PDB file of C-alpha atoms in Angstrom:
ATOM      1  CA  UNK A   1      32.030  71.725 109.074  1.00  0.00           C
ATOM      2  CA  UNK A   2      31.610  70.290 112.530  1.00  0.00           C
ATOM      3  CA  UNK A   3      34.559  70.785 114.801  1.00  0.00           C
ATOM      4  CA  UNK A   4      35.508  67.403 116.195  1.00  0.00           C
ATOM      5  CA  UNK A   5      38.201  66.678 118.720  1.00  0.00           C
ATOM      6  CA  UNK A   6      41.006  64.533 117.316  1.00  0.00           C
ATOM      7  CA  UNK A   7      40.538  62.093 120.177  1.00  0.00           C
ATOM      8  CA  UNK A   8      42.860  59.973 122.163  1.00  0.00           C
ATOM      9  CA  UNK A   9      43.209  56.313 122.993  1.00  0.00           C
ATOM     10  CA  UNK A  10      41.747  54.008 120.389  1.00  0.00           C
ATOM     11  CA  UNK A  11      40.299  56.879 118.350  1.00  0.00           C
ATOM     12  CA  UNK A  12      43.759  58.399 117.960  1.00  0.00           C
ATOM     13  CA  UNK A  13      45.271  55.005 117.092  1.00  0.00           C
ATOM     14  CA  UNK A  14      42.690  54.401 114.369  1.00  0.00           C
ATOM     15  CA  UNK A  15      43.290  57.873 112.948  1.00  0.00           C
ATOM     16  CA  UNK A  16      47.053  57.233 112.898  1.00  0.00           C
ATOM     17  CA  UNK A  17      46.429  54.024 110.911  1.00  0.00           C
ATOM     18  CA  UNK A  18      44.298  55.921 108.385  1.00  0.00           C
ATOM     19  CA  UNK A  19      46.902  58.676 108.103  1.00  0.00           C
ATOM     20  CA  UNK A  20      49.678  56.113 107.584  1.00  0.00           C
ATOM     21  CA  UNK A  21      47.854  54.796 104.497  1.00  0.00           C
ATOM     22  CA  UNK A  22      47.996  58.198 102.797  1.00  0.00           C
ATOM     23  CA  UNK A  23      50.211  58.109  99.708  1.00  0.00           C
ATOM     24  CA  UNK A  24      50.895  61.420  97.912  1.00  0.00           C
ATOM     25  CA  UNK A  25      51.675  59.563  94.656  1.00  0.00           C
ATOM     26  CA  UNK A  26      48.238  57.890  94.695  1.00  0.00           C
ATOM     27  CA  UNK A  27      46.626  61.232  95.500  1.00  0.00           C
ATOM     28  CA  UNK A  28      48.328  62.774  92.473  1.00  0.00           C
ATOM     29  CA  UNK A  29      47.229  59.833  90.291  1.00  0.00           C
ATOM     30  CA  UNK A  30      43.617  60.262  91.425  1.00  0.00           C
ATOM     31  CA  UNK A  31      43.654  64.013  90.799  1.00  0.00           C
ATOM     32  CA  UNK A  32      45.298  63.505  87.396  1.00  0.00           C
ATOM     33  CA  UNK A  33      42.504  61.084  86.467  1.00  0.00           C
ATOM     34  CA  UNK A  34      39.866  63.622  87.527  1.00  0.00           C
ATOM     35  CA  UNK A  35      41.625  66.338  85.503  1.00  0.00           C
ATOM     36  CA  UNK A  36      41.948  64.113  82.427  1.00  0.00           C
ATOM     37  CA  UNK A  37      38.200  63.432  82.407  1.00  0.00           C
ATOM     38  CA  UNK A  38      36.902  66.880  83.404  1.00  0.00           C
ATOM     39  CA  UNK A  39      39.572  69.255  82.149  1.00  0.00           C
ATOM     40  CA  UNK A  40      39.581  70.934  85.577  1.00  0.00           C
ATOM     41  CA  UNK A  41      42.956  71.339  87.252  1.00  0.00           C
ATOM     42  CA  UNK A  42      43.286  70.880  91.022  1.00  0.00           C
ATOM     43  CA  UNK A  43      46.120  72.689  92.733  1.00  0.00           C
ATOM     44  CA  UNK A  44      45.385  71.486  96.287  1.00  0.00           C
ATOM     45  CA  UNK A  45      44.873  68.039  97.698  1.00  0.00           C
ATOM     46  CA  UNK A  46      41.885  65.734  97.299  1.00  0.00           C
ATOM     47  CA  UNK A  47      40.001  67.269 100.218  1.00  0.00           C
ATOM     48  CA  UNK A  48      40.478  70.864  99.110  1.00  0.00           C
ATOM     49  CA  UNK A  49      39.577  70.187  95.472  1.00  0.00           C
ATOM     50  CA  UNK A  50      36.708  67.771  95.850  1.00  0.00           C
ATOM     51  CA  UNK A  51      35.069  68.677  99.174  1.00  0.00           C
ATOM     52  CA  UNK A  52      32.137  70.577  97.631  1.00  0.00           C
ATOM     53  CA  UNK A  53      31.407  67.710  95.216  1.00  0.00           C
ATOM     54  CA  UNK A  54      31.092  69.984  92.161  1.00  0.00           C
ATOM     55  CA  UNK A  55      34.118  68.525  90.383  1.00  0.00           C
ATOM     56  CA  UNK A  56      32.975  65.023  91.312  1.00  0.00           C
ATOM     57  CA  UNK A  57      29.585  65.696  89.697  1.00  0.00           C
ATOM     58  CA  UNK A  58      31.346  66.940  86.578  1.00  0.00           C
ATOM     59  CA  UNK A  59      33.447  63.774  86.605  1.00  0.00           C
ATOM     60  CA  UNK A  60      30.296  61.662  86.899  1.00  0.00           C
ATOM     61  CA  UNK A  61      28.734  63.498  83.950  1.00  0.00           C
ATOM     62  CA  UNK A  62      31.942  63.030  81.939  1.00  0.00           C
ATOM     63  CA  UNK A  63      31.913  59.290  82.618  1.00  0.00           C
ATOM     64  CA  UNK A  64      28.151  58.859  82.197  1.00  0.00           C
ATOM     65  CA  UNK A  65      26.672  61.872  80.368  1.00  0.00           C
ATOM     66  CA  UNK A  66      23.522  63.320  81.903  1.00  0.00           C
ATOM     67  CA  UNK A  67      23.746  61.185  85.033  1.00  0.00           C
ATOM     68  CA  UNK A  68      23.575  64.172  87.418  1.00  0.00           C
ATOM     69  CA  UNK A  69      21.005  66.694  86.240  1.00  0.00           C
ATOM     70  CA  UNK A  70      21.604  69.428  88.837  1.00  0.00           C
ATOM     71  CA  UNK A  71      25.013  70.186  90.269  1.00  0.00           C
ATOM     72  CA  UNK A  72      24.666  72.231  93.466  1.00  0.00           C
ATOM     73  CA  UNK A  73      27.061  75.184  93.360  1.00  0.00           C
ATOM     74  CA  UNK A  74      25.892  76.324  96.823  1.00  0.00           C
ATOM     75  CA  UNK A  75      28.384  76.334  99.686  1.00  0.00           C
ATOM     76  CA  UNK A  76      25.780  75.017 102.138  1.00  0.00           C
ATOM     77  CA  UNK A  77      26.991  71.836 103.825  1.00  0.00           C
ATOM     78  CA  UNK A  78      24.019  69.642 102.938  1.00  0.00           C
ATOM     79  CA  UNK A  79      24.179  70.712  99.272  1.00  0.00           C
ATOM     80  CA  UNK A  80      27.873  69.849  99.057  1.00  0.00           C
ATOM     81  CA  UNK A  81      27.255  66.493 100.721  1.00  0.00           C
ATOM     82  CA  UNK A  82      24.369  65.887  98.302  1.00  0.00           C
ATOM     83  CA  UNK A  83      26.788  66.389  95.392  1.00  0.00           C
ATOM     84  CA  UNK A  84      29.166  63.806  96.869  1.00  0.00           C
ATOM     85  CA  UNK A  85      26.282  61.371  97.436  1.00  0.00           C
ATOM     86  CA  UNK A  86      25.086  61.815  93.839  1.00  0.00           C
ATOM     87  CA  UNK A  87      28.593  61.092  92.580  1.00  0.00           C
ATOM     88  CA  UNK A  88      28.796  57.912  94.674  1.00  0.00           C
ATOM     89  CA  UNK A  89      25.439  56.746  93.284  1.00  0.00           C
ATOM     90  CA  UNK A  90      26.715  57.203  89.722  1.00  0.00           C
ATOM     91  CA  UNK A  91      29.925  55.334  90.584  1.00  0.00           C
ATOM     92  CA  UNK A  92      27.865  52.389  91.828  1.00  0.00           C
ATOM     93  CA  UNK A  93      25.747  52.478  88.672  1.00  0.00           C
ATOM     94  CA  UNK A  94      28.975  52.201  86.653  1.00  0.00           C
ATOM     95  CA  UNK A  95      29.619  48.890  88.417  1.00  0.00           C
ATOM     96  CA  UNK A  96      32.160  49.972  91.014  1.00  0.00           C
ATOM     97  CA  UNK A  97      31.762  47.833  94.134  1.00  0.00           C
ATOM     98  CA  UNK A  98      30.359  49.725  97.106  1.00  0.00           C
ATOM     99  CA  UNK A  99      33.173  48.553  99.369  1.00  0.00           C
ATOM    100  CA  UNK A 100      35.709  50.093  96.952  1.00  0.00           C
ATOM    101  CA  UNK A 101      34.075  53.508  97.324  1.00  0.00           C
ATOM    102  CA  UNK A 102      34.055  55.936 100.228  1.00  0.00           C
ATOM    103  CA  UNK A 103      31.378  57.489 102.377  1.00  0.00           C
ATOM    104  CA  UNK A 104      30.339  61.111 102.062  1.00  0.00           C
ATOM    105  CA  UNK A 105      31.835  62.081 105.437  1.00  0.00           C
ATOM    106  CA  UNK A 106      35.164  60.494 104.474  1.00  0.00           C
ATOM    107  CA  UNK A 107      35.601  63.307 101.975  1.00  0.00           C
ATOM    108  CA  UNK A 108      33.508  66.148 103.380  1.00  0.00           C
ATOM    109  CA  UNK A 109      34.981  66.012 106.884  1.00  0.00           C
ATOM    110  CA  UNK A 110      38.358  64.603 105.742  1.00  0.00           C
ATOM    111  CA  UNK A 111      37.880  61.579 107.966  1.00  0.00           C
ATOM    112  CA  UNK A 112      39.400  59.011 105.609  1.00  0.00           C
ATOM    113  CA  UNK A 113      41.149  60.620 102.644  1.00  0.00           C
ATOM    114  CA  UNK A 114      43.068  57.428 101.716  1.00  0.00           C
ATOM    115  CA  UNK A 115      39.702  55.696 101.162  1.00  0.00           C
ATOM    116  CA  UNK A 116      38.534  58.609  99.010  1.00  0.00           C
ATOM    117  CA  UNK A 117      41.667  58.237  96.886  1.00  0.00           C
ATOM    118  CA  UNK A 118      41.141  54.468  96.650  1.00  0.00           C
ATOM    119  CA  UNK A 119      37.540  55.058  95.576  1.00  0.00           C
ATOM    120  CA  UNK A 120      38.536  57.411  92.774  1.00  0.00           C
ATOM    121  CA  UNK A 121      41.207  54.971  91.622  1.00  0.00           C
ATOM    122  CA  UNK A 122      38.642  52.134  91.669  1.00  0.00           C
ATOM    123  CA  UNK A 123      36.475  54.217  89.339  1.00  0.00           C
ATOM    124  CA  UNK A 124      39.511  54.824  87.135  1.00  0.00           C
ATOM    125  CA  UNK A 125      40.199  51.087  86.938  1.00  0.00           C
ATOM    126  CA  UNK A 126      36.575  50.408  86.090  1.00  0.00           C
ATOM    127  CA  UNK A 127      36.310  52.920  83.261  1.00  0.00           C
ATOM    128  CA  UNK A 128      39.756  52.268  81.788  1.00  0.00           C
ATOM    129  CA  UNK A 129      39.387  48.484  81.822  1.00  0.00           C
ATOM    130  CA  UNK A 130      42.191  47.928  84.323  1.00  0.00           C
ATOM    131  CA  UNK A 131      39.836  46.230  86.780  1.00  0.00           C
ATOM    132  CA  UNK A 132      41.633  42.904  86.759  1.00  0.00           C
ATOM    133  CA  UNK A 133      44.243  40.997  84.870  1.00  0.00           C
ATOM    134  CA  UNK A 134      43.788  37.436  83.737  1.00  0.00           C
ATOM    135  CA  UNK A 135      45.639  34.793  85.692  1.00  0.00           C
ATOM    136  CA  UNK A 136      45.555  31.775  83.400  1.00  0.00           C
ATOM    137  CA  UNK A 137      46.916  28.553  84.842  1.00  0.00           C
ATOM    138  CA  UNK A 138      47.634  25.411  82.896  1.00  0.00           C
ATOM    139  CA  UNK A 139      47.663  22.096  84.763  1.00  0.00           C
ATOM    140  CA  UNK A 140      48.700  18.724  83.434  1.00  0.00           C
ATOM    141  CA  UNK A 141      46.288  15.796  83.543  1.00  0.00           C
ATOM    142  CA  UNK A 142      48.436  14.233  86.255  1.00  0.00           C
ATOM    143  CA  UNK A 143      48.138  17.351  88.436  1.00  0.00           C
ATOM    144  CA  UNK A 144      44.367  17.459  87.945  1.00  0.00           C
ATOM    145  CA  UNK A 145      44.011  13.771  88.939  1.00  0.00           C
ATOM    146  CA  UNK A 146      46.166  14.311  92.036  1.00  0.00           C
ATOM    147  CA  UNK A 147      43.945  17.204  93.074  1.00  0.00           C
ATOM    148  CA  UNK A 148      40.840  15.005  93.029  1.00  0.00           C
ATOM    149  CA  UNK A 149      42.103  13.062  96.069  1.00  0.00           C
ATOM    150  CA  UNK A 150      42.691  16.123  98.232  1.00  0.00           C
ATOM    151  CA  UNK A 151      40.037  17.130 100.744  1.00  0.00           C
ATOM    152  CA  UNK A 152      39.666  20.889 100.708  1.00  0.00           C
ATOM    153  CA  UNK A 153      40.284  22.787 103.931  1.00  0.00           C
ATOM    154  CA  UNK A 154      36.768  24.211 103.694  1.00  0.00           C
ATOM    155  CA  UNK A 155      35.461  20.708 104.407  1.00  0.00           C
ATOM    156  CA  UNK A 156      37.075  20.605 107.818  1.00  0.00           C
ATOM    157  CA  UNK A 157      37.981  17.446 109.669  1.00  0.00           C
ATOM    158  CA  UNK A 158      36.599  15.607 112.654  1.00  0.00           C
ATOM    159  CA  UNK A 159      39.996  14.117 113.653  1.00  0.00           C
ATOM    160  CA  UNK A 160      38.517  10.759 114.562  1.00  0.00           C
ATOM    161  CA  UNK A 161      35.636  12.127 116.603  1.00  0.00           C
ATOM    162  CA  UNK A 162      32.497  10.031 116.871  1.00  0.00           C
ATOM    163  CA  UNK A 163      29.045  10.330 118.354  1.00  0.00           C
ATOM    164  CA  UNK A 164      29.570   7.480 120.796  1.00  0.00           C
ATOM    165  CA  UNK A 165      28.091   8.317 124.165  1.00  0.00           C
ATOM    166  CA  UNK A 166      26.121  11.302 122.905  1.00  0.00           C
ATOM    167  CA  UNK A 167      22.425  11.651 123.521  1.00  0.00           C
ATOM    168  CA  UNK A 168      19.976  13.529 121.422  1.00  0.00           C
ATOM    169  CA  UNK A 169      19.489  17.184 122.418  1.00  0.00           C
ATOM    170  CA  UNK A 170      16.582  17.534 124.797  1.00  0.00           C
ATOM    171  CA  UNK A 171      16.440  13.817 125.603  1.00  0.00           C
ATOM    172  CA  UNK A 172      16.195  12.841 129.257  1.00  0.00           C
ATOM    173  CA  UNK A 173      19.068  11.062 130.975  1.00  0.00           C
ATOM    174  CA  UNK A 174      18.742   7.321 131.031  1.00  0.00           C
ATOM    175  CA  UNK A 175      19.075   5.963 134.599  1.00  0.00           C
ATOM    176  CA  UNK A 176      19.607   2.250 134.999  1.00  0.00           C
ATOM    177  CA  UNK A 177      17.937   0.333 137.775  1.00  0.00           C
ATOM    178  CA  UNK A 178      21.293  -0.707 139.327  1.00  0.00           C
ATOM    179  CA  UNK A 179      22.194   2.943 139.848  1.00  0.00           C
ATOM    180  CA  UNK A 180      19.128   3.441 142.064  1.00  0.00           C
ATOM    181  CA  UNK A 181      19.951   0.398 144.173  1.00  0.00           C
ATOM    182  CA  UNK A 182      23.478   1.606 144.955  1.00  0.00           C
ATOM    183  CA  UNK A 183      22.146   4.807 146.539  1.00  0.00           C
ATOM    184  CA  UNK A 184      19.851   3.115 149.025  1.00  0.00           C
TER     185      UNK A 184
END
């Protein structure tokens, strides 16, 4: 793994924000989900357990059998990162939105572990059917009629503005004859 300085200034502030989002309860929930699908127990944290991508590949194959043909057991960096990338590709093919997932370096270099946890939980929601809950709303006919007279905020407003005094773009300025006489 590349040795990177922790940084200072804005880099340190951004890292503090990422670290503040870390929730041990969510990490445990994500690891429990992985264990329930693979049968493999993780004693460490997300980074320690999943960094090489082997367990993630086994999770992908548990969720979508035969989706990853070759799981790289090698401890070479590019092979481990390939495992993570293969897992992410399977997650996308399951219908998980790309912005809910994480990037390979987020896990491999432990750059954004909260996003890794969120990605695993997004996969859990997708496969367990907990993606969204219905929010049914019932409106009366009177409420629906009242809503027809409201201009949506997306429409914007011109607040009484007009085009008076405007000229077409690129048009030359109109000079009246009296203007030229005053300058002489």
